[in-house]
Structure formats: structure tokens, C-alpha cells
């Protein structure tokens, strides 16, 4: 053993690769591997630091995107039912818009349908109520007419407010008329004509003594005026149905705040 050690040392001295100028060739791979591994570690640390310093909103968005995609691809049952009913409403309203323009199937009857719609405008009813109020000489008649005027004004304000909130357009691109602008009935939901005729018909049925044929004609008039707005393409079917509901609710509101005869006489004297 002692003799073998000096021999190995002598061999190492005689090896040319052990000289100082050749030492860099002995372990080139190790150095490169270490440098590469160190560079990889540094780049990995830099990437981790960059990921940590990334915007938290972007990380939240990247985490939420799959969930949002799943929600869009798999909507709820309520969403499917609502969209289906909405599509049916639009399709049926466009099919029933037979007087939407002159080229429609019933385009020749458009003038008559518009004339029927004028009977449900608020301006003629307000003007007629004021004329009747001036000519009325009985306390009971003035009380009914004052409350009718209140109901008409409430109808215009409530419908205008709801339409401004919903901002739903009709099935056809039809510009509102002059009377529509005066009563602020410029959007589709809810139908102002439908709410007004429903409120008026219920008001007259409750406060006027009418024969049965007249009561039937009054209800038919309200239905015809409401659905005439669908025929000319200004409203959807659901707009008219919701207008009938809001008209009935407005009637109930007027009944709750009904002005007495003394109050009406005080307002008339001020006017």
C-alpha cells in the first residue's frame, strides 16, 4: 500500500491534463451544469417573484374565467325559461303587428287602428274631464270628475316613470306620435294606452250606473284599444298585459286616496 501511493502520485504528475494550463478542461461539464442550474434557479425565482408581484385582479380573473364560462354554457333553469318566454313574446308580437307599416298584410287598416288608439290617449281624456268639470253643477258629479282627473294624472306620471326605468323598445322601429310625446308614452313597457283604458273602464264600472250591454262594450273597448297597440307595432304582448295590470293597480290606488266632496270643492274654488 505505501509503495502504491507514491506510484499514483508520480502518474498524476506525469499526466499532461493535470498541468495548470489544462485544469479548465478537466471539469468543463460540471461548471456548465452548475452555471446552467444556477441560471435556471435564478430565472425560476424571478418567475416566482413575478408571479407573486402580479396583479391580484388578473389572478382572480384567471381563476374566475372557467367558472364564468361554465355559467354561460350551463345557464340556470330560470334563465332558460325567461329567455324562452322573451323570445316567444317578441316572435308573437311581430307576427301580430299586421298594421306596423303600409307594406304589412293589414296596412290599409292602419288609419282605423290609429283612430282607435286615439280614444285611449291621455290628452283627450284630460281635456274632456276638464270640460265636463267646468259644466258640472252637482257636488257628486264634481267629486267623481276630480278623482277621475287625479287618476289620469297619476296614470301619466306612473307609466312615464316605469317606461324611463325599463327603456324597452317596441318590436318595430316606429317613432311615437305627437300625443305620445305629450303624455311621455315614448317607450314600450308598460303600454300607456293599456294601463289607461284598464283604469278608466274599472273606474266607470264602479262609479257609473251602466246597463249590462254598455258594461260589456266598455270592457271590449279596453281590450281592443290595448291590443291595437300590438297591431301597429308599438308594443309587445307582455307590454299590453302588464299595462292592464298596472291600470288596475292605479285604480286601487285612487280608491285608497279618494278625495272627498269637501276637498274637491276646496280645490275647485282655488282653481
CSV table of C-alpha atoms in Angstrom, one decimal:
chain,number,residue,atom,x,y,z
A,1,UNK,CA,0.0,0.0,0.0
A,2,UNK,CA,2.7,2.6,0.9
A,3,UNK,CA,4.5,1.8,-2.3
A,4,UNK,CA,1.4,2.2,-4.5
A,5,UNK,CA,0.7,5.7,-3.3
A,6,UNK,CA,4.0,7.2,-4.5
A,7,UNK,CA,3.4,5.5,-7.9
A,8,UNK,CA,0.0,7.0,-8.3
A,9,UNK,CA,1.3,10.4,-7.3
A,10,UNK,CA,4.0,10.1,-9.9
A,11,UNK,CA,1.5,9.1,-12.5
A,12,UNK,CA,-0.6,12.2,-11.7
A,13,UNK,CA,2.4,14.4,-12.0
A,14,UNK,CA,3.3,12.9,-15.4
A,15,UNK,CA,-0.3,13.3,-16.6
A,16,UNK,CA,-0.4,16.3,-19.0
A,17,UNK,CA,-4.0,17.1,-18.2
A,18,UNK,CA,-3.1,17.8,-14.6
A,19,UNK,CA,-1.0,20.8,-15.6
A,20,UNK,CA,-2.2,24.3,-14.7
A,21,UNK,CA,-3.0,25.3,-18.3
A,22,UNK,CA,-5.1,22.2,-18.8
A,23,UNK,CA,-7.0,22.2,-15.5
A,24,UNK,CA,-10.0,24.1,-17.0
A,25,UNK,CA,-10.6,21.1,-19.4
A,26,UNK,CA,-10.9,18.5,-16.6
A,27,UNK,CA,-14.3,19.6,-15.3
A,28,UNK,CA,-16.0,21.7,-18.0
A,29,UNK,CA,-19.3,20.0,-17.8
A,30,UNK,CA,-19.7,20.4,-14.1
A,31,UNK,CA,-19.1,24.1,-14.3
A,32,UNK,CA,-21.6,24.5,-17.2
A,33,UNK,CA,-24.1,22.4,-15.4
A,34,UNK,CA,-23.7,24.4,-12.2
A,35,UNK,CA,-24.0,27.7,-14.1
A,36,UNK,CA,-27.0,26.4,-16.0
A,37,UNK,CA,-28.6,25.1,-12.9
A,38,UNK,CA,-27.9,28.4,-11.1
A,39,UNK,CA,-29.3,30.4,-14.0
A,40,UNK,CA,-32.4,28.2,-14.0
A,41,UNK,CA,-32.8,28.7,-10.3
A,42,UNK,CA,-32.4,32.4,-10.7
A,43,UNK,CA,-34.9,32.5,-13.6
A,44,UNK,CA,-37.3,30.3,-11.6
A,45,UNK,CA,-37.0,32.5,-8.6
A,46,UNK,CA,-37.5,35.6,-10.8
A,47,UNK,CA,-40.6,34.0,-12.4
A,48,UNK,CA,-42.0,33.1,-9.0
A,49,UNK,CA,-41.3,36.6,-7.7
A,50,UNK,CA,-43.0,38.0,-10.9
A,51,UNK,CA,-46.0,35.7,-10.3
A,52,UNK,CA,-46.2,36.9,-6.7
A,53,UNK,CA,-45.9,40.5,-7.7
A,54,UNK,CA,-48.5,40.1,-10.5
A,55,UNK,CA,-51.8,42.0,-10.2
A,56,UNK,CA,-54.2,40.2,-7.9
A,57,UNK,CA,-57.1,41.2,-10.1
A,58,UNK,CA,-55.5,39.3,-13.0
A,59,UNK,CA,-55.1,36.2,-10.9
A,60,UNK,CA,-58.7,36.4,-9.8
A,61,UNK,CA,-59.9,36.8,-13.3
A,62,UNK,CA,-57.8,33.8,-14.4
A,63,UNK,CA,-59.4,31.8,-11.6
A,64,UNK,CA,-62.9,33.0,-12.3
A,65,UNK,CA,-62.8,32.6,-16.1
A,66,UNK,CA,-63.5,28.9,-16.1
A,67,UNK,CA,-66.5,29.4,-13.7
A,68,UNK,CA,-67.9,32.2,-15.8
A,69,UNK,CA,-67.6,30.1,-18.9
A,70,UNK,CA,-69.4,27.3,-17.2
A,71,UNK,CA,-72.2,29.6,-16.1
A,72,UNK,CA,-72.6,30.9,-19.6
A,73,UNK,CA,-72.5,27.4,-21.1
A,74,UNK,CA,-74.8,26.0,-18.5
A,75,UNK,CA,-77.4,28.7,-17.6
A,76,UNK,CA,-79.9,28.1,-14.9
A,77,UNK,CA,-83.4,26.8,-15.5
A,78,UNK,CA,-84.9,30.3,-14.6
A,79,UNK,CA,-82.7,31.9,-17.2
A,80,UNK,CA,-83.6,29.4,-19.9
A,81,UNK,CA,-87.3,29.8,-19.1
A,82,UNK,CA,-87.1,33.7,-19.1
A,83,UNK,CA,-85.2,33.8,-22.4
A,84,UNK,CA,-87.6,31.4,-24.0
A,85,UNK,CA,-90.7,33.4,-22.9
A,86,UNK,CA,-89.0,36.6,-24.1
A,87,UNK,CA,-88.3,35.1,-27.5
A,88,UNK,CA,-91.9,33.8,-27.8
A,89,UNK,CA,-93.2,37.3,-26.8
A,90,UNK,CA,-91.0,39.0,-29.5
A,91,UNK,CA,-92.0,36.5,-32.2
A,92,UNK,CA,-95.7,36.6,-31.5
A,93,UNK,CA,-95.7,40.4,-31.2
A,94,UNK,CA,-94.0,40.7,-34.6
A,95,UNK,CA,-96.5,38.3,-36.1
A,96,UNK,CA,-99.4,40.3,-34.7
A,97,UNK,CA,-98.0,43.6,-35.9
A,98,UNK,CA,-100.2,43.4,-39.1
A,99,UNK,CA,-100.5,47.2,-39.3
A,100,UNK,CA,-97.0,48.1,-38.4
A,101,UNK,CA,-96.5,49.8,-41.8
A,102,UNK,CA,-98.2,50.3,-45.2
A,103,UNK,CA,-96.5,47.2,-46.6
A,104,UNK,CA,-97.9,44.9,-43.9
A,105,UNK,CA,-100.7,42.5,-44.5
A,106,UNK,CA,-103.3,44.8,-42.9
A,107,UNK,CA,-101.6,48.0,-43.9
A,108,UNK,CA,-104.8,49.5,-45.3
A,109,UNK,CA,-106.4,49.4,-41.8
A,110,UNK,CA,-103.6,51.3,-40.1
A,111,UNK,CA,-105.5,54.6,-40.1
A,112,UNK,CA,-108.5,53.0,-38.4
A,113,UNK,CA,-106.3,51.3,-35.8
A,114,UNK,CA,-104.6,54.6,-35.1
A,115,UNK,CA,-108.0,56.2,-34.7
A,116,UNK,CA,-109.0,53.5,-32.2
A,117,UNK,CA,-105.7,54.2,-30.3
A,118,UNK,CA,-106.5,57.9,-30.0
A,119,UNK,CA,-109.5,57.0,-27.8
A,120,UNK,CA,-107.0,55.7,-25.3
A,121,UNK,CA,-104.7,58.8,-25.3
A,122,UNK,CA,-104.4,60.7,-22.1
A,123,UNK,CA,-104.6,64.2,-23.5
A,124,UNK,CA,-108.2,63.9,-25.0
A,125,UNK,CA,-109.4,62.3,-21.7
A,126,UNK,CA,-107.8,65.1,-19.6
A,127,UNK,CA,-109.3,67.8,-21.8
A,128,UNK,CA,-112.7,66.1,-21.8
A,129,UNK,CA,-112.7,65.7,-18.0
A,130,UNK,CA,-111.8,69.4,-17.5
A,131,UNK,CA,-114.6,70.5,-19.8
A,132,UNK,CA,-117.1,68.3,-18.0
A,133,UNK,CA,-115.9,69.6,-14.7
A,134,UNK,CA,-116.5,73.2,-15.7
A,135,UNK,CA,-120.0,72.4,-16.9
A,136,UNK,CA,-120.9,70.2,-13.9
A,137,UNK,CA,-123.3,71.7,-11.4
A,138,UNK,CA,-123.7,68.8,-8.9
A,139,UNK,CA,-121.4,68.0,-6.0
A,140,UNK,CA,-121.5,64.3,-6.7
A,141,UNK,CA,-120.5,64.8,-10.4
A,142,UNK,CA,-117.7,67.2,-9.4
A,143,UNK,CA,-116.4,64.7,-6.9
A,144,UNK,CA,-116.2,61.9,-9.5
A,145,UNK,CA,-114.7,64.1,-12.1
A,146,UNK,CA,-112.0,65.5,-9.8
A,147,UNK,CA,-111.0,62.0,-8.8
A,148,UNK,CA,-111.0,60.9,-12.4
A,149,UNK,CA,-108.7,63.8,-13.2
A,150,UNK,CA,-106.4,62.7,-10.4
A,151,UNK,CA,-106.4,59.2,-11.8
A,152,UNK,CA,-105.5,60.3,-15.3
A,153,UNK,CA,-102.6,62.5,-14.0
A,154,UNK,CA,-101.3,59.6,-11.8
A,155,UNK,CA,-101.5,57.3,-14.8
A,156,UNK,CA,-99.4,59.6,-16.9
A,157,UNK,CA,-96.7,60.0,-14.2
A,158,UNK,CA,-96.5,56.4,-13.1
A,159,UNK,CA,-96.3,55.0,-16.7
A,160,UNK,CA,-93.8,57.6,-17.7
A,161,UNK,CA,-91.6,56.7,-14.7
A,162,UNK,CA,-91.8,53.0,-15.4
A,163,UNK,CA,-91.0,53.5,-19.0
A,164,UNK,CA,-88.0,55.6,-18.2
A,165,UNK,CA,-86.7,52.8,-15.9
A,166,UNK,CA,-87.3,49.9,-18.3
A,167,UNK,CA,-86.5,51.7,-21.6
A,168,UNK,CA,-87.8,48.8,-23.6
A,169,UNK,CA,-88.3,49.5,-27.3
A,170,UNK,CA,-91.2,48.1,-29.3
A,171,UNK,CA,-91.0,45.1,-31.8
A,172,UNK,CA,-90.9,47.5,-34.7
A,173,UNK,CA,-88.9,50.7,-35.1
A,174,UNK,CA,-91.8,53.1,-35.1
A,175,UNK,CA,-91.5,56.7,-33.9
A,176,UNK,CA,-94.0,57.9,-31.3
A,177,UNK,CA,-96.7,60.4,-32.3
A,178,UNK,CA,-97.2,63.9,-31.0
A,179,UNK,CA,-99.8,62.8,-28.4
A,180,UNK,CA,-97.4,60.1,-27.3
A,181,UNK,CA,-94.7,62.8,-26.6
A,182,UNK,CA,-97.2,64.9,-24.7
A,183,UNK,CA,-98.2,62.1,-22.4
A,184,UNK,CA,-94.5,60.9,-22.3
A,185,UNK,CA,-95.5,57.5,-23.7
A,186,UNK,CA,-92.3,57.0,-25.7
A,187,UNK,CA,-91.2,53.5,-24.7
A,188,UNK,CA,-92.9,50.1,-24.9
A,189,UNK,CA,-93.0,48.8,-21.3
A,190,UNK,CA,-95.6,49.2,-19.9
A,191,UNK,CA,-98.2,50.2,-22.5
A,192,UNK,CA,-99.7,53.5,-21.5
A,193,UNK,CA,-102.8,53.0,-23.5
A,194,UNK,CA,-103.5,49.7,-21.9
A,195,UNK,CA,-103.0,51.0,-18.4
A,196,UNK,CA,-105.2,54.0,-19.1
A,197,UNK,CA,-108.1,52.1,-20.6
A,198,UNK,CA,-108.0,49.5,-17.9
A,199,UNK,CA,-108.1,52.1,-15.2
A,200,UNK,CA,-110.9,54.1,-17.0
A,201,UNK,CA,-113.0,51.0,-17.6
A,202,UNK,CA,-112.7,49.9,-14.0
A,203,UNK,CA,-113.4,53.4,-12.8
A,204,UNK,CA,-116.6,53.8,-14.8
A,205,UNK,CA,-117.8,50.3,-13.9
A,206,UNK,CA,-117.5,51.2,-10.2
A,207,UNK,CA,-118.8,54.8,-10.2
A,208,UNK,CA,-121.4,54.9,-13.0
A,209,UNK,CA,-124.7,53.1,-13.3
A,210,UNK,CA,-124.5,51.4,-16.7
A,211,UNK,CA,-126.6,48.8,-18.4
A,212,UNK,CA,-125.2,45.4,-19.0
A,213,UNK,CA,-124.7,45.9,-22.8
A,214,UNK,CA,-122.8,49.2,-22.0
A,215,UNK,CA,-120.6,47.4,-19.4
A,216,UNK,CA,-119.7,44.7,-22.0
A,217,UNK,CA,-118.9,47.3,-24.6
A,218,UNK,CA,-116.7,49.2,-22.1
A,219,UNK,CA,-114.7,46.0,-21.4
A,220,UNK,CA,-114.4,45.2,-25.2
A,221,UNK,CA,-113.3,48.8,-25.9
A,222,UNK,CA,-110.5,48.5,-23.3
A,223,UNK,CA,-109.3,45.2,-24.8
A,224,UNK,CA,-109.4,46.5,-28.4
A,225,UNK,CA,-107.5,49.6,-27.6
A,226,UNK,CA,-104.9,47.7,-25.7
A,227,UNK,CA,-104.2,45.1,-28.4
A,228,UNK,CA,-104.4,47.7,-31.2
A,229,UNK,CA,-101.1,48.9,-29.9
A,230,UNK,CA,-99.6,45.5,-30.7
A,231,UNK,CA,-101.2,45.5,-34.2
A,232,UNK,CA,-99.5,48.8,-35.1
A,233,UNK,CA,-96.2,47.5,-33.8
A,234,UNK,CA,-95.7,49.9,-30.9
A,235,UNK,CA,-95.9,47.4,-28.0
A,236,UNK,CA,-95.2,43.7,-27.3
A,237,UNK,CA,-97.9,41.5,-25.9
A,238,UNK,CA,-96.4,41.5,-22.5
A,239,UNK,CA,-96.3,45.3,-22.5
A,240,UNK,CA,-100.1,45.4,-23.1
A,241,UNK,CA,-100.8,42.7,-20.4
A,242,UNK,CA,-98.6,44.5,-17.9
A,243,UNK,CA,-100.3,47.7,-18.8
A,244,UNK,CA,-103.7,46.2,-17.9
A,245,UNK,CA,-102.2,45.1,-14.5
A,246,UNK,CA,-100.8,48.5,-13.8
A,247,UNK,CA,-104.1,50.1,-14.8
A,248,UNK,CA,-106.0,48.0,-12.2
A,249,UNK,CA,-103.4,48.8,-9.6
A,250,UNK,CA,-103.7,52.5,-10.3
A,251,UNK,CA,-107.5,52.3,-9.9
A,252,UNK,CA,-106.9,50.6,-6.5
A,253,UNK,CA,-104.5,53.5,-5.6
A,254,UNK,CA,-107.1,56.1,-6.5
A,255,UNK,CA,-109.7,54.3,-4.4
A,256,UNK,CA,-107.4,54.5,-1.4
A,257,UNK,CA,-106.7,58.2,-1.8
A,258,UNK,CA,-110.2,59.1,-2.9
A,259,UNK,CA,-110.8,62.8,-2.4
A,260,UNK,CA,-114.0,63.7,-0.5
A,261,UNK,CA,-116.5,66.2,-1.7
A,262,UNK,CA,-115.3,68.9,0.6
A,263,UNK,CA,-111.7,68.5,-0.7
A,264,UNK,CA,-112.9,68.6,-4.3
A,265,UNK,CA,-114.9,71.8,-3.6
A,266,UNK,CA,-111.8,73.4,-2.0
A,267,UNK,CA,-109.6,72.6,-5.0
A,268,UNK,CA,-112.3,73.8,-7.4
A,269,UNK,CA,-112.6,77.1,-5.5
A,270,UNK,CA,-108.8,77.6,-5.6
A,271,UNK,CA,-108.8,76.8,-9.4
